[in-house]
PDB file of C-alpha atoms in Angstrom:
ATOM      1  CA  GLU A   1      -6.729 -58.647 -56.051  1.00  0.00           C
ATOM      2  CA  VAL A   2      -8.733 -55.462 -55.663  1.00  0.00           C
ATOM      3  CA  GLN A   3      -7.566 -52.865 -58.176  1.00  0.00           C
ATOM      4  CA  LEU A   4      -8.564 -49.447 -59.433  1.00  0.00           C
ATOM      5  CA  LEU A   5      -7.128 -48.008 -62.625  1.00  0.00           C
ATOM      6  CA  GLU A   6      -7.711 -44.384 -63.539  1.00  0.00           C
ATOM      7  CA  SER A   7      -7.396 -42.986 -67.046  1.00  0.00           C
ATOM      8  CA  GLY A   8      -8.438 -39.980 -69.096  1.00  0.00           C
ATOM      9  CA  GLY A   9      -6.135 -37.308 -67.723  1.00  0.00           C
ATOM     10  CA  GLY A  10      -4.146 -34.975 -69.922  1.00  0.00           C
ATOM     11  CA  LEU A  11      -3.254 -31.437 -70.862  1.00  0.00           C
ATOM     12  CA  VAL A  12      -6.222 -29.174 -71.527  1.00  0.00           C
ATOM     13  CA  GLN A  13      -6.722 -25.451 -71.974  1.00  0.00           C
ATOM     14  CA  PRO A  14      -8.706 -23.398 -69.460  1.00  0.00           C
ATOM     15  CA  GLY A  15     -12.400 -23.829 -70.151  1.00  0.00           C
ATOM     16  CA  GLY A  16     -11.859 -27.275 -71.619  1.00  0.00           C
ATOM     17  CA  SER A  17     -13.234 -30.655 -70.640  1.00  0.00           C
ATOM     18  CA  LEU A  18     -12.070 -34.183 -69.888  1.00  0.00           C
ATOM     19  CA  ARG A  19     -13.734 -37.429 -68.898  1.00  0.00           C
ATOM     20  CA  LEU A  20     -11.862 -39.348 -66.237  1.00  0.00           C
ATOM     21  CA  SER A  21     -12.522 -43.063 -65.835  1.00  0.00           C
ATOM     22  CA  CYS A  22     -11.756 -45.492 -63.031  1.00  0.00           C
ATOM     23  CA  ALA A  23     -11.964 -49.175 -63.913  1.00  0.00           C
ATOM     24  CA  ALA A  24     -12.429 -51.508 -60.959  1.00  0.00           C
ATOM     25  CA  SER A  25     -11.612 -55.190 -60.600  1.00  0.00           C
ATOM     26  CA  GLY A  26     -11.368 -57.815 -57.893  1.00  0.00           C
ATOM     27  CA  PHE A  27     -14.546 -56.932 -55.985  1.00  0.00           C
ATOM     28  CA  THR A  28     -18.317 -56.667 -56.512  1.00  0.00           C
ATOM     29  CA  PHE A  29     -18.261 -53.122 -57.820  1.00  0.00           C
ATOM     30  CA  GLY A  30     -22.010 -52.491 -57.609  1.00  0.00           C
ATOM     31  CA  ARG A  31     -21.996 -52.899 -53.825  1.00  0.00           C
ATOM     32  CA  TYR A  32     -19.585 -50.076 -53.041  1.00  0.00           C
ATOM     33  CA  ALA A  33     -19.696 -46.304 -53.018  1.00  0.00           C
ATOM     34  CA  MET A  34     -16.816 -44.633 -54.854  1.00  0.00           C
ATOM     35  CA  GLY A  35     -15.038 -41.328 -54.495  1.00  0.00           C
ATOM     36  CA  TRP A  36     -12.680 -39.023 -56.360  1.00  0.00           C
ATOM     37  CA  VAL A  37      -9.913 -37.196 -54.485  1.00  0.00           C
ATOM     38  CA  ARG A  38      -7.347 -34.855 -56.025  1.00  0.00           C
ATOM     39  CA  GLN A  39      -3.912 -33.675 -55.027  1.00  0.00           C
ATOM     40  CA  THR A  40      -2.308 -30.513 -56.310  1.00  0.00           C
ATOM     41  CA  PRO A  41       1.452 -30.829 -56.900  1.00  0.00           C
ATOM     42  CA  GLY A  42       3.228 -30.641 -53.572  1.00  0.00           C
ATOM     43  CA  LYS A  43      -0.005 -30.038 -51.691  1.00  0.00           C
ATOM     44  CA  GLY A  44      -2.540 -32.015 -49.693  1.00  0.00           C
ATOM     45  CA  LEU A  45      -5.523 -34.166 -50.505  1.00  0.00           C
ATOM     46  CA  GLN A  46      -8.852 -32.644 -51.498  1.00  0.00           C
ATOM     47  CA  TRP A  47     -12.088 -34.591 -51.790  1.00  0.00           C
ATOM     48  CA  VAL A  48     -13.784 -33.821 -55.101  1.00  0.00           C
ATOM     49  CA  SER A  49     -16.885 -35.969 -55.439  1.00  0.00           C
ATOM     50  CA  SER A  50     -18.469 -39.257 -54.430  1.00  0.00           C
ATOM     51  CA  ILE A  51     -21.333 -41.497 -55.478  1.00  0.00           C
ATOM     52  CA  ASN A  52     -23.239 -44.236 -53.686  1.00  0.00           C
ATOM     53  CA  ASN A  53     -23.293 -47.828 -54.854  1.00  0.00           C
ATOM     54  CA  ILE A  54     -26.281 -47.540 -57.193  1.00  0.00           C
ATOM     55  CA  GLY A  55     -25.543 -44.035 -58.437  1.00  0.00           C
ATOM     56  CA  ASP A  56     -28.613 -42.193 -57.211  1.00  0.00           C
ATOM     57  CA  ASN A  57     -26.785 -40.136 -54.569  1.00  0.00           C
ATOM     58  CA  THR A  58     -23.967 -37.848 -55.679  1.00  0.00           C
ATOM     59  CA  TYR A  59     -21.936 -35.307 -53.714  1.00  0.00           C
ATOM     60  CA  TYR A  60     -19.536 -32.552 -54.759  1.00  0.00           C
ATOM     61  CA  ALA A  61     -17.019 -30.222 -53.191  1.00  0.00           C
ATOM     62  CA  ASP A  62     -18.131 -26.604 -53.400  1.00  0.00           C
ATOM     63  CA  SER A  63     -15.169 -25.763 -55.654  1.00  0.00           C
ATOM     64  CA  VAL A  64     -16.327 -28.131 -58.399  1.00  0.00           C
ATOM     65  CA  LYS A  65     -20.107 -28.160 -58.026  1.00  0.00           C
ATOM     66  CA  GLY A  66     -21.785 -27.274 -61.296  1.00  0.00           C
ATOM     67  CA  ARG A  67     -18.637 -28.019 -63.311  1.00  0.00           C
ATOM     68  CA  PHE A  68     -17.910 -31.686 -62.513  1.00  0.00           C
ATOM     69  CA  THR A  69     -20.285 -34.640 -62.818  1.00  0.00           C
ATOM     70  CA  ILE A  70     -19.743 -38.053 -61.250  1.00  0.00           C
ATOM     71  CA  SER A  71     -21.455 -41.144 -62.612  1.00  0.00           C
ATOM     72  CA  ARG A  72     -20.998 -44.905 -62.684  1.00  0.00           C
ATOM     73  CA  ASP A  73     -21.772 -47.868 -64.879  1.00  0.00           C
ATOM     74  CA  ASN A  74     -22.034 -50.948 -62.701  1.00  0.00           C
ATOM     75  CA  SER A  75     -22.222 -53.216 -65.757  1.00  0.00           C
ATOM     76  CA  MET A  76     -18.786 -51.913 -66.806  1.00  0.00           C
ATOM     77  CA  ASN A  77     -17.348 -51.773 -63.244  1.00  0.00           C
ATOM     78  CA  THR A  78     -16.377 -48.167 -63.913  1.00  0.00           C
ATOM     79  CA  VAL A  79     -16.869 -44.803 -62.255  1.00  0.00           C
ATOM     80  CA  PHE A  80     -16.519 -41.603 -64.253  1.00  0.00           C
ATOM     81  CA  LEU A  81     -15.785 -37.973 -63.515  1.00  0.00           C
ATOM     82  CA  GLN A  82     -16.765 -35.521 -66.242  1.00  0.00           C
ATOM     83  CA  VAL A  83     -14.745 -32.359 -65.663  1.00  0.00           C
ATOM     84  CA  ASP A  84     -15.946 -29.276 -67.532  1.00  0.00           C
ATOM     85  CA  SER A  85     -15.101 -25.574 -67.499  1.00  0.00           C
ATOM     86  CA  LEU A  86     -11.638 -26.454 -66.242  1.00  0.00           C
ATOM     87  CA  ARG A  87      -9.555 -23.867 -64.425  1.00  0.00           C
ATOM     88  CA  VAL A  88      -5.824 -23.650 -63.825  1.00  0.00           C
ATOM     89  CA  GLU A  89      -6.458 -24.461 -60.176  1.00  0.00           C
ATOM     90  CA  ASP A  90      -8.005 -27.815 -61.157  1.00  0.00           C
ATOM     91  CA  THR A  91      -4.522 -29.011 -62.119  1.00  0.00           C
ATOM     92  CA  ALA A  92      -3.895 -32.070 -59.958  1.00  0.00           C
ATOM     93  CA  VAL A  93      -3.528 -35.817 -59.753  1.00  0.00           C
ATOM     94  CA  TYR A  94      -7.012 -37.299 -59.548  1.00  0.00           C
ATOM     95  CA  TYR A  95      -7.414 -40.517 -57.547  1.00  0.00           C
ATOM     96  CA  CYS A  96     -10.437 -42.731 -57.338  1.00  0.00           C
ATOM     97  CA  ALA A  97     -11.090 -44.700 -54.180  1.00  0.00           C
ATOM     98  CA  LYS A  98     -13.409 -47.468 -53.070  1.00  0.00           C
ATOM     99  CA  ASP A  99     -15.376 -47.173 -49.831  1.00  0.00           C
ATOM    100  CA  LEU A 100     -14.521 -49.556 -47.032  1.00  0.00           C
ATOM    101  CA  HIS A 101     -18.048 -50.846 -46.411  1.00  0.00           C
ATOM    102  CA  ASP A 102     -20.553 -52.139 -48.917  1.00  0.00           C
ATOM    103  CA  TYR A 103     -23.722 -50.162 -49.601  1.00  0.00           C
ATOM    104  CA  GLY A 104     -24.402 -46.648 -48.341  1.00  0.00           C
ATOM    105  CA  ASP A 105     -22.428 -43.536 -49.164  1.00  0.00           C
ATOM    106  CA  TYR A 106     -18.677 -42.938 -49.418  1.00  0.00           C
ATOM    107  CA  ARG A 107     -17.042 -42.379 -46.039  1.00  0.00           C
ATOM    108  CA  VAL A 108     -13.478 -43.777 -46.140  1.00  0.00           C
ATOM    109  CA  GLY A 109     -11.333 -45.033 -49.011  1.00  0.00           C
ATOM    110  CA  ASP A 110      -9.791 -48.429 -48.348  1.00  0.00           C
ATOM    111  CA  VAL A 111      -8.444 -48.991 -51.853  1.00  0.00           C
ATOM    112  CA  TRP A 112      -7.020 -46.276 -54.091  1.00  0.00           C
ATOM    113  CA  GLY A 113      -5.877 -46.151 -57.677  1.00  0.00           C
ATOM    114  CA  GLN A 114      -2.548 -44.729 -58.759  1.00  0.00           C
ATOM    115  CA  GLY A 115      -4.119 -41.566 -60.124  1.00  0.00           C
ATOM    116  CA  THR A 116      -4.420 -39.748 -63.433  1.00  0.00           C
ATOM    117  CA  THR A 117      -2.905 -36.314 -63.987  1.00  0.00           C
ATOM    118  CA  VAL A 118      -4.943 -33.364 -65.214  1.00  0.00           C
ATOM    119  CA  THR A 119      -3.015 -30.285 -66.295  1.00  0.00           C
ATOM    120  CA  VAL A 120      -4.928 -27.131 -67.145  1.00  0.00           C
ATOM    121  CA  SER A 121      -2.767 -24.627 -68.955  1.00  0.00           C
ATOM    122  CA  SER A 122      -2.835 -22.350 -71.955  1.00  0.00           C
TER     123      SER A 122
ATOM    124  CA  SER B   1     -17.465 -25.659 -43.728  1.00  0.00           C
ATOM    125  CA  TYR B   2     -15.774 -28.055 -41.361  1.00  0.00           C
ATOM    126  CA  VAL B   3     -12.020 -27.594 -40.922  1.00  0.00           C
ATOM    127  CA  LEU B   4      -9.397 -30.107 -39.791  1.00  0.00           C
ATOM    128  CA  THR B   5      -6.047 -28.763 -38.569  1.00  0.00           C
ATOM    129  CA  GLN B   6      -2.812 -30.760 -38.535  1.00  0.00           C
ATOM    130  CA  PRO B   7       0.757 -29.689 -37.724  1.00  0.00           C
ATOM    131  CA  PRO B   8       2.774 -29.402 -40.950  1.00  0.00           C
ATOM    132  CA  SER B   9       5.604 -31.576 -39.691  1.00  0.00           C
ATOM    133  CA  VAL B  10       6.685 -33.942 -36.946  1.00  0.00           C
ATOM    134  CA  SER B  11      10.228 -35.221 -36.477  1.00  0.00           C
ATOM    135  CA  VAL B  12      11.021 -38.347 -34.498  1.00  0.00           C
ATOM    136  CA  ALA B  13      14.051 -40.542 -33.865  1.00  0.00           C
ATOM    137  CA  PRO B  14      13.925 -44.228 -34.772  1.00  0.00           C
ATOM    138  CA  GLY B  15      12.417 -46.288 -31.992  1.00  0.00           C
ATOM    139  CA  GLU B  16      10.616 -43.339 -30.460  1.00  0.00           C
ATOM    140  CA  THR B  17       6.898 -42.480 -30.599  1.00  0.00           C
ATOM    141  CA  ALA B  18       5.323 -40.071 -33.066  1.00  0.00           C
ATOM    142  CA  ARG B  19       2.003 -38.453 -32.261  1.00  0.00           C
ATOM    143  CA  ILE B  20       0.108 -36.597 -34.976  1.00  0.00           C
ATOM    144  CA  ALA B  21      -2.786 -34.412 -33.915  1.00  0.00           C
ATOM    145  CA  CYS B  22      -5.861 -33.598 -35.950  1.00  0.00           C
ATOM    146  CA  GLY B  23      -7.963 -30.779 -34.539  1.00  0.00           C
ATOM    147  CA  GLY B  24     -11.572 -30.004 -35.347  1.00  0.00           C
ATOM    148  CA  ASN B  25     -14.635 -28.606 -33.620  1.00  0.00           C
ATOM    149  CA  ASN B  26     -16.111 -31.470 -31.563  1.00  0.00           C
ATOM    150  CA  ILE B  27     -14.218 -33.959 -33.717  1.00  0.00           C
ATOM    151  CA  GLY B  28     -14.867 -36.544 -31.014  1.00  0.00           C
ATOM    152  CA  SER B  29     -18.428 -36.804 -32.310  1.00  0.00           C
ATOM    153  CA  LYS B  30     -17.194 -37.811 -35.763  1.00  0.00           C
ATOM    154  CA  SER B  31     -15.382 -40.851 -37.106  1.00  0.00           C
ATOM    155  CA  VAL B  32     -11.774 -40.114 -38.034  1.00  0.00           C
ATOM    156  CA  HIS B  33      -9.744 -41.947 -40.652  1.00  0.00           C
ATOM    157  CA  TRP B  34      -5.985 -41.694 -41.194  1.00  0.00           C
ATOM    158  CA  TYR B  35      -4.042 -42.156 -44.420  1.00  0.00           C
ATOM    159  CA  GLN B  36      -0.345 -42.639 -45.043  1.00  0.00           C
ATOM    160  CA  GLN B  37       1.120 -41.373 -48.305  1.00  0.00           C
ATOM    161  CA  LYS B  38       4.703 -42.229 -49.136  1.00  0.00           C
ATOM    162  CA  ALA B  39       6.609 -40.293 -51.772  1.00  0.00           C
ATOM    163  CA  GLY B  40       5.310 -40.994 -55.276  1.00  0.00           C
ATOM    164  CA  GLN B  41       2.541 -43.290 -54.068  1.00  0.00           C
ATOM    165  CA  ALA B  42      -1.213 -43.140 -53.626  1.00  0.00           C
ATOM    166  CA  PRO B  43      -2.608 -42.704 -50.109  1.00  0.00           C
ATOM    167  CA  ALA B  44      -3.331 -45.812 -48.056  1.00  0.00           C
ATOM    168  CA  VAL B  45      -5.589 -46.005 -44.998  1.00  0.00           C
ATOM    169  CA  VAL B  46      -3.771 -46.949 -41.787  1.00  0.00           C
ATOM    170  CA  ILE B  47      -6.548 -46.285 -39.249  1.00  0.00           C
ATOM    171  CA  TYR B  48     -10.272 -46.118 -39.876  1.00  0.00           C
ATOM    172  CA  TYR B  49     -13.196 -45.283 -37.590  1.00  0.00           C
ATOM    173  CA  ASP B  50     -10.942 -43.683 -34.983  1.00  0.00           C
ATOM    174  CA  ARG B  51      -8.950 -46.758 -33.927  1.00  0.00           C
ATOM    175  CA  ASP B  52      -9.422 -49.753 -36.243  1.00  0.00           C
ATOM    176  CA  ARG B  53      -6.471 -51.056 -38.265  1.00  0.00           C
ATOM    177  CA  PRO B  54      -6.800 -52.597 -41.720  1.00  0.00           C
ATOM    178  CA  SER B  55      -5.213 -55.994 -42.138  1.00  0.00           C
ATOM    179  CA  GLY B  56      -1.512 -55.661 -42.770  1.00  0.00           C
ATOM    180  CA  ILE B  57      -1.073 -52.464 -40.756  1.00  0.00           C
ATOM    181  CA  PRO B  58       1.285 -53.045 -37.807  1.00  0.00           C
ATOM    182  CA  GLN B  59       0.015 -52.726 -34.248  1.00  0.00           C
ATOM    183  CA  ARG B  60       2.519 -49.888 -33.880  1.00  0.00           C
ATOM    184  CA  PHE B  61      -0.146 -47.697 -35.498  1.00  0.00           C
ATOM    185  CA  SER B  62      -3.000 -46.665 -33.224  1.00  0.00           C
ATOM    186  CA  GLY B  63      -5.643 -43.973 -33.108  1.00  0.00           C
ATOM    187  CA  SER B  64      -7.732 -42.109 -30.589  1.00  0.00           C
ATOM    188  CA  ASN B  65     -10.403 -39.436 -30.788  1.00  0.00           C
ATOM    189  CA  SER B  66     -11.978 -37.261 -28.127  1.00  0.00           C
ATOM    190  CA  GLY B  67     -13.189 -33.729 -27.639  1.00  0.00           C
ATOM    191  CA  ASN B  68     -11.651 -31.426 -30.201  1.00  0.00           C
ATOM    192  CA  SER B  69      -8.676 -33.573 -31.171  1.00  0.00           C
ATOM    193  CA  ALA B  70      -7.902 -36.916 -32.738  1.00  0.00           C
ATOM    194  CA  THR B  71      -4.439 -38.475 -32.610  1.00  0.00           C
ATOM    195  CA  LEU B  72      -2.537 -40.944 -34.726  1.00  0.00           C
ATOM    196  CA  THR B  73       0.222 -42.584 -32.699  1.00  0.00           C
ATOM    197  CA  ILE B  74       3.110 -44.450 -34.280  1.00  0.00           C
ATOM    198  CA  SER B  75       5.109 -46.410 -31.719  1.00  0.00           C
ATOM    199  CA  ARG B  76       8.654 -47.640 -32.224  1.00  0.00           C
ATOM    200  CA  VAL B  77       9.031 -45.544 -35.335  1.00  0.00           C
ATOM    201  CA  GLU B  78      10.959 -47.043 -38.238  1.00  0.00           C
ATOM    202  CA  ALA B  79      12.587 -45.397 -41.240  1.00  0.00           C
ATOM    203  CA  GLY B  80       9.853 -46.842 -43.443  1.00  0.00           C
ATOM    204  CA  ASP B  81       7.213 -44.812 -41.575  1.00  0.00           C
ATOM    205  CA  GLU B  82       8.517 -41.607 -43.122  1.00  0.00           C
ATOM    206  CA  ALA B  83       5.558 -40.244 -45.089  1.00  0.00           C
ATOM    207  CA  ASP B  84       2.779 -37.684 -45.168  1.00  0.00           C
ATOM    208  CA  TYR B  85      -0.184 -38.485 -42.945  1.00  0.00           C
ATOM    209  CA  TYR B  86      -3.701 -37.120 -43.429  1.00  0.00           C
ATOM    210  CA  CYS B  87      -6.746 -37.249 -41.206  1.00  0.00           C
ATOM    211  CA  GLN B  88     -10.218 -37.328 -42.757  1.00  0.00           C
ATOM    212  CA  VAL B  89     -13.824 -37.165 -41.583  1.00  0.00           C
ATOM    213  CA  TRP B  90     -17.250 -37.035 -43.130  1.00  0.00           C
ATOM    214  CA  ASP B  91     -19.109 -33.877 -42.141  1.00  0.00           C
ATOM    215  CA  ARG B  92     -22.775 -34.681 -41.734  1.00  0.00           C
ATOM    216  CA  SER B  93     -23.934 -31.061 -41.865  1.00  0.00           C
ATOM    217  CA  SER B  94     -22.514 -30.482 -45.352  1.00  0.00           C
ATOM    218  CA  ASP B  95     -22.414 -34.081 -46.629  1.00  0.00           C
ATOM    219  CA  HIS B  96     -18.780 -33.417 -47.491  1.00  0.00           C
ATOM    220  CA  VAL B  97     -15.669 -35.506 -46.988  1.00  0.00           C
ATOM    221  CA  VAL B  98     -13.017 -33.341 -45.333  1.00  0.00           C
ATOM    222  CA  PHE B  99      -9.243 -33.859 -45.176  1.00  0.00           C
ATOM    223  CA  GLY B 100      -6.740 -32.257 -42.866  1.00  0.00           C
ATOM    224  CA  GLY B 101      -3.822 -30.423 -44.419  1.00  0.00           C
ATOM    225  CA  GLY B 102      -1.416 -33.287 -43.814  1.00  0.00           C
ATOM    226  CA  THR B 103       1.602 -33.844 -41.570  1.00  0.00           C
ATOM    227  CA  LYS B 104       5.017 -34.780 -42.877  1.00  0.00           C
ATOM    228  CA  VAL B 105       6.684 -37.267 -40.553  1.00  0.00           C
ATOM    229  CA  THR B 106      10.458 -37.208 -40.750  1.00  0.00           C
ATOM    230  CA  VAL B 107      12.497 -39.985 -39.156  1.00  0.00           C
ATOM    231  CA  LEU B 108      15.766 -38.503 -37.949  1.00  0.00           C
TER     232      LEU B 108
END
């Protein structure tokens, strides 16, 4: 069974940092692009960042560029999102998602994790 | 940046047809994906690349895309279809993934 399991969320003060992880299982992880999408409480979905299958192409939403860093370790079947200089408005559930097609860049998420919650508050 | 516009809500009686629009400039030239998100759950794709259904998604779900609007159609609506629905594209000019604001489907 294809599964994604996020971890690393928590309560952090403005300006703080967290490292989110997404552990994958049930598929050949190194073949697929991965993405991070967040959802503010009671609001819609917002794409945050994505990375291609080998990790040499990364993309960021304008609102997080320069503060967040996506990376992956294909030997560990894990994608990471380093979130720095956190703001109150970064408070959200962060989901990771696997791209539908192997190779290439992230275009559509066919499998999603259950999310990890980041709360930024003083 | 590219913008996708969805109606905030759609109400439909059981057995009827729900149509959810997703508007965007020349969206017909892009590939549109649709996600269903039930309360307390992660999103799940129900239509990808305009009209393809993942395995396990009923034929009652269909998609179309032309001009400046894409549509998700849910035929013979059931109570279990009550959820938020989001459209999504990849914008080539910005290399960004873009979501619509979401539509809450209420089954009366």
